[in-house]
Short mmCIF file of C-alpha atoms in Angstrom, two decimals:
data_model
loop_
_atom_site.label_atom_id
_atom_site.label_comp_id
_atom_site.label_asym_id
_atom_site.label_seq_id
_atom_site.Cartn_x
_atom_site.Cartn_y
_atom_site.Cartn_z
CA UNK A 1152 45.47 36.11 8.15
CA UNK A 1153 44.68 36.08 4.39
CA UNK A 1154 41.34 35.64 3.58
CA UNK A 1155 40.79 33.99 -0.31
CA UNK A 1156 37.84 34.62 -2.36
CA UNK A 1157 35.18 32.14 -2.22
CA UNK A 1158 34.52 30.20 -5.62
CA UNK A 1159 30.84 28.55 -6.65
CA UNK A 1160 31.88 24.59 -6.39
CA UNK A 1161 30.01 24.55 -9.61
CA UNK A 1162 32.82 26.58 -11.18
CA UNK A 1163 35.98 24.28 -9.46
CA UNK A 1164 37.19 22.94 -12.41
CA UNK A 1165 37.80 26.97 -13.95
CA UNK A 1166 40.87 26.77 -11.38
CA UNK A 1167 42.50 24.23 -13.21
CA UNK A 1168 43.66 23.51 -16.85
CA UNK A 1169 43.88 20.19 -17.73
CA UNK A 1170 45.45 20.93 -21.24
CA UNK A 1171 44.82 20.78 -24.99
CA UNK A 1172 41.30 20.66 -26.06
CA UNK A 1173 40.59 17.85 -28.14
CA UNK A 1174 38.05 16.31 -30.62
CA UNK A 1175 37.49 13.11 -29.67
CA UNK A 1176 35.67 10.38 -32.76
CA UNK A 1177 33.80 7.15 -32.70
CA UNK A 1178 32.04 5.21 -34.59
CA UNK A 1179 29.39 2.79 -33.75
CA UNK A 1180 27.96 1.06 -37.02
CA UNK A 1181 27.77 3.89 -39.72
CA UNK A 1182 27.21 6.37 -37.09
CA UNK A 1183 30.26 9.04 -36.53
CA UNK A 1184 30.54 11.18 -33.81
CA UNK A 1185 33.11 14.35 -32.75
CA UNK A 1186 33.06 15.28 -29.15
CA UNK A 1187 34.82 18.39 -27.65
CA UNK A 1188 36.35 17.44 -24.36
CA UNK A 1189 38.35 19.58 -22.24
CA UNK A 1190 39.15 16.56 -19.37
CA UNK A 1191 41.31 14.09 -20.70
CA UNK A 1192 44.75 13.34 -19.05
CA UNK A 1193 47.20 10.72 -19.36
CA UNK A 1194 46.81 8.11 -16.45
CA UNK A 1195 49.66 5.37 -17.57
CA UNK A 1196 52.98 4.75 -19.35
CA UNK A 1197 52.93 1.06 -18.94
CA UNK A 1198 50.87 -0.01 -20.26
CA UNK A 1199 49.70 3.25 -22.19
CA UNK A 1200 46.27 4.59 -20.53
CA UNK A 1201 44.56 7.77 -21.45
CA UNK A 1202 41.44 8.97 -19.52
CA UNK A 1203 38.54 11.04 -20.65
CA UNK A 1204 35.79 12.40 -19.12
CA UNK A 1205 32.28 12.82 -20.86
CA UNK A 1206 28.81 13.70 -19.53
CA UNK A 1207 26.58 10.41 -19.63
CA UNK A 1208 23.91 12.20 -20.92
CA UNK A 1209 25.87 12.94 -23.93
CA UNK A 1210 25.26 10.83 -27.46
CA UNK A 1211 28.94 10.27 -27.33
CA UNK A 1212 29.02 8.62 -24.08
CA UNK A 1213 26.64 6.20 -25.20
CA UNK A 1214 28.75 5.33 -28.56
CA UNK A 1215 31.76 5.46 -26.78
CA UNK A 1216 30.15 2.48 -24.31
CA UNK A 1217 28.99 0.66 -26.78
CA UNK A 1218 31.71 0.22 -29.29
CA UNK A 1219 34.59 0.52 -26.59
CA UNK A 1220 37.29 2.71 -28.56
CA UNK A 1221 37.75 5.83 -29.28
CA UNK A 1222 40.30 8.12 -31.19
CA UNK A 1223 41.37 11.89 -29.36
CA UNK A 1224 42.05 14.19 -32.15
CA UNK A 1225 44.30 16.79 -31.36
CA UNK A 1226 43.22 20.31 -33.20
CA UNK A 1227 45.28 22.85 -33.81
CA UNK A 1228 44.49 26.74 -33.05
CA UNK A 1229 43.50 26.95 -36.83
CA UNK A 1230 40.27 24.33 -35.71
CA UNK A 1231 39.00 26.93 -32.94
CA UNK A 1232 35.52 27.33 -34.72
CA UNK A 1233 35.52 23.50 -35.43
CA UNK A 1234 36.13 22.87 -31.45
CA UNK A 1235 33.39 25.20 -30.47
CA UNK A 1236 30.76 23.96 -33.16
CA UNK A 1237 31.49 20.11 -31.98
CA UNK A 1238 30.90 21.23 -29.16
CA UNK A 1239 27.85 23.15 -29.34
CA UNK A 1240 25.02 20.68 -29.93
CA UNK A 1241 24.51 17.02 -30.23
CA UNK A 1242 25.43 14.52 -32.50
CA UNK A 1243 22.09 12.41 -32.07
CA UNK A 1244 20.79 13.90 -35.13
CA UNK A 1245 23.07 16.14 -36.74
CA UNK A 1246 26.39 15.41 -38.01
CA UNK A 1247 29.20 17.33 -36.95
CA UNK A 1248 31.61 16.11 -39.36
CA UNK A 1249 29.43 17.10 -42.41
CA UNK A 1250 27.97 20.41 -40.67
CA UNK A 1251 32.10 21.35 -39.26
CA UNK A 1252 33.40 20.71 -42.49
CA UNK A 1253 35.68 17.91 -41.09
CA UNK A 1254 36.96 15.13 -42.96
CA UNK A 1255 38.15 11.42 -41.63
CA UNK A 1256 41.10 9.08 -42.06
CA UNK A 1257 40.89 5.76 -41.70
CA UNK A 1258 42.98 4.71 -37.91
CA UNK A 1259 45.50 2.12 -37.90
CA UNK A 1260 43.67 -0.01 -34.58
CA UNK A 1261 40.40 0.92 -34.43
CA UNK A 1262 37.18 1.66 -36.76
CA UNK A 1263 36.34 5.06 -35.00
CA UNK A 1264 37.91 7.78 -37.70
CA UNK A 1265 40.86 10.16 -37.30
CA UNK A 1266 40.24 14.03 -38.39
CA UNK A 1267 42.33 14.87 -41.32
CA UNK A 1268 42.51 18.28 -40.15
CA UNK A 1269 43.50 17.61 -36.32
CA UNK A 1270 48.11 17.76 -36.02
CA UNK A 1271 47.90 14.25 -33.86
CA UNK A 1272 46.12 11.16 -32.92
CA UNK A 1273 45.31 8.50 -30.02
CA UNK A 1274 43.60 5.73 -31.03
CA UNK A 1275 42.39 3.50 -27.86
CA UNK A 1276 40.26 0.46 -26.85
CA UNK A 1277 38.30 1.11 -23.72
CA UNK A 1278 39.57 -0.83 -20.75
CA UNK A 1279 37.62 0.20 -18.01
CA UNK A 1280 34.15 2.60 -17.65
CA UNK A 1281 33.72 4.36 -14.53
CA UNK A 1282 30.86 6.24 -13.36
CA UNK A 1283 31.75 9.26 -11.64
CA UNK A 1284 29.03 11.97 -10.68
CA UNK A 1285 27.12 13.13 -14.09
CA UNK A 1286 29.85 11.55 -15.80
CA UNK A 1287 31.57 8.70 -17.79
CA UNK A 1288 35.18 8.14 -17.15
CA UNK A 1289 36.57 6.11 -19.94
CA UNK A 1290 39.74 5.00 -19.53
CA UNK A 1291 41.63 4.08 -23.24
CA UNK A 1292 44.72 1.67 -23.77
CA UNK A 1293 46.40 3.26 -26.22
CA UNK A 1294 46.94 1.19 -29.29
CA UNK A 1295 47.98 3.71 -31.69
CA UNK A 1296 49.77 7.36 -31.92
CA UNK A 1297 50.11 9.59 -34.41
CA UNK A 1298 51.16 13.07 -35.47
CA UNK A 1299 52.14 15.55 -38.38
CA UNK A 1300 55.62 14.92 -39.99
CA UNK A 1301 57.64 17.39 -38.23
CA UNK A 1302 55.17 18.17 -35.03
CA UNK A 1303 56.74 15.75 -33.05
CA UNK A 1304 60.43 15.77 -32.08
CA UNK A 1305 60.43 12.36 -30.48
CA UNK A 1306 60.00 14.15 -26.70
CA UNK A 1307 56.96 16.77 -27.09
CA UNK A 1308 54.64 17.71 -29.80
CA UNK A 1309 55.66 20.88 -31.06
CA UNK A 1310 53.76 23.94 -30.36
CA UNK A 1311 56.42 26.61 -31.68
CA UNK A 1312 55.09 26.74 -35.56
CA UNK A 1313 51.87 28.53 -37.05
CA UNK A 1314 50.09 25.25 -37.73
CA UNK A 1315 50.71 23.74 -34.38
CA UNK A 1316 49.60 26.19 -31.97
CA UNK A 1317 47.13 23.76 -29.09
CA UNK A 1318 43.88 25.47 -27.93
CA UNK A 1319 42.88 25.29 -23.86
CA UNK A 1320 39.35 25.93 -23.01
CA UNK A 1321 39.27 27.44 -19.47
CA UNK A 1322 35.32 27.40 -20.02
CA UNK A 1323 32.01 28.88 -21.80
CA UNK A 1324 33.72 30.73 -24.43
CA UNK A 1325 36.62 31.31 -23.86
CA UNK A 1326 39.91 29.60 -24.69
CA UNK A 1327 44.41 30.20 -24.45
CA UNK A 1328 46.20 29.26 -27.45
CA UNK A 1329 49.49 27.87 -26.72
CA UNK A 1330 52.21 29.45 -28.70
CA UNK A 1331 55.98 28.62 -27.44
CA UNK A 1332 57.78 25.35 -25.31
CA UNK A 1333 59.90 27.62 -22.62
CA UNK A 1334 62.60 25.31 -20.34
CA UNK A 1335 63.01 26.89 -17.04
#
């Protein structure tokens, strides 16, 4: 019989990689906020849902309730310092764009900014707010998409150029940058 290593429960979610990191936005009033999440995940095509998972205790999960969008910002490898600083300390009285040298766009459906400096965008209206454990699970119709000229070839975002290259966090500090699309 083959015996497998125990794992803390607190340390689960290490076993799994739920993808890109991202830098999600939102704006409540004149107050911006960037949030790094690591667990996000598509959960519809029709109509277009997109889950995200943030801490309740967290300024942005307050924002997020209270204005009911959001926009996930997806950073390229070239953002890795930006990631980790947004997601180093709060944004109740600091602000992460100004301090992570980020900039914002205007979105196309919602008043919570883009990042200029992220390769794509998913602006979203929350639908639905679940509370699950110590967290919120926010669950965003999509109302808008948008990436780079060139990143997107109508199928996949492209991760095969410099600029393009997502980040994973598989926890604390440490992180896989994705650098080729294989088919198999």
């Amino acid at each position: 019989m083959h015996i497998k290593e125990s794992i803390p429960l607190s340390k689960y979610s290490r076993l799994i990689n739920s993808g890109c990191v991202v830098l999600v936005s939102m704006r409540l009033k004149e107050k911006l906020n960037i949030v790094t999440i690591a667990w996000h995940a598509p959960v519809s095509k029709n109509p277009p849902l997109l889950a995200i998972c943030v801490a309740r205790s967290h300024f942005s999960s307050e924002l997020i309730t209270e204005s009911k969008e959001f926009v996930v910002n997806i950073p390229s490898s070239e953002l890795i310092d930006e990631v980790k600083l947004c997601g180093s300390f709060s944004g109740r009285d600091r602000d992460k764009f100004k301090e992570a040298k980020l900039n914002t766009l205007d979105a196309e459906k919602v008043s919570a900014p883009l990042i200029k400096e992220c390769i794509a965008h998913i602006e979203c209206k929350v639908g639905n707010i679940y509370e699950i454990g110590d967290h919120n699970l926010f669950v965003g119709e999509v109302l808008s998409a948008s990436a780079n000229p060139g990143l997107f070839d109508g199928e996949f975002l492209l991760i095969d150029k410099k600029t393009a290259h997502t980040v994973n966090h598989l926890g604390v500090n440490k992180y896989i940058i994705a650098k080729e699309i294989t088919s198999i």
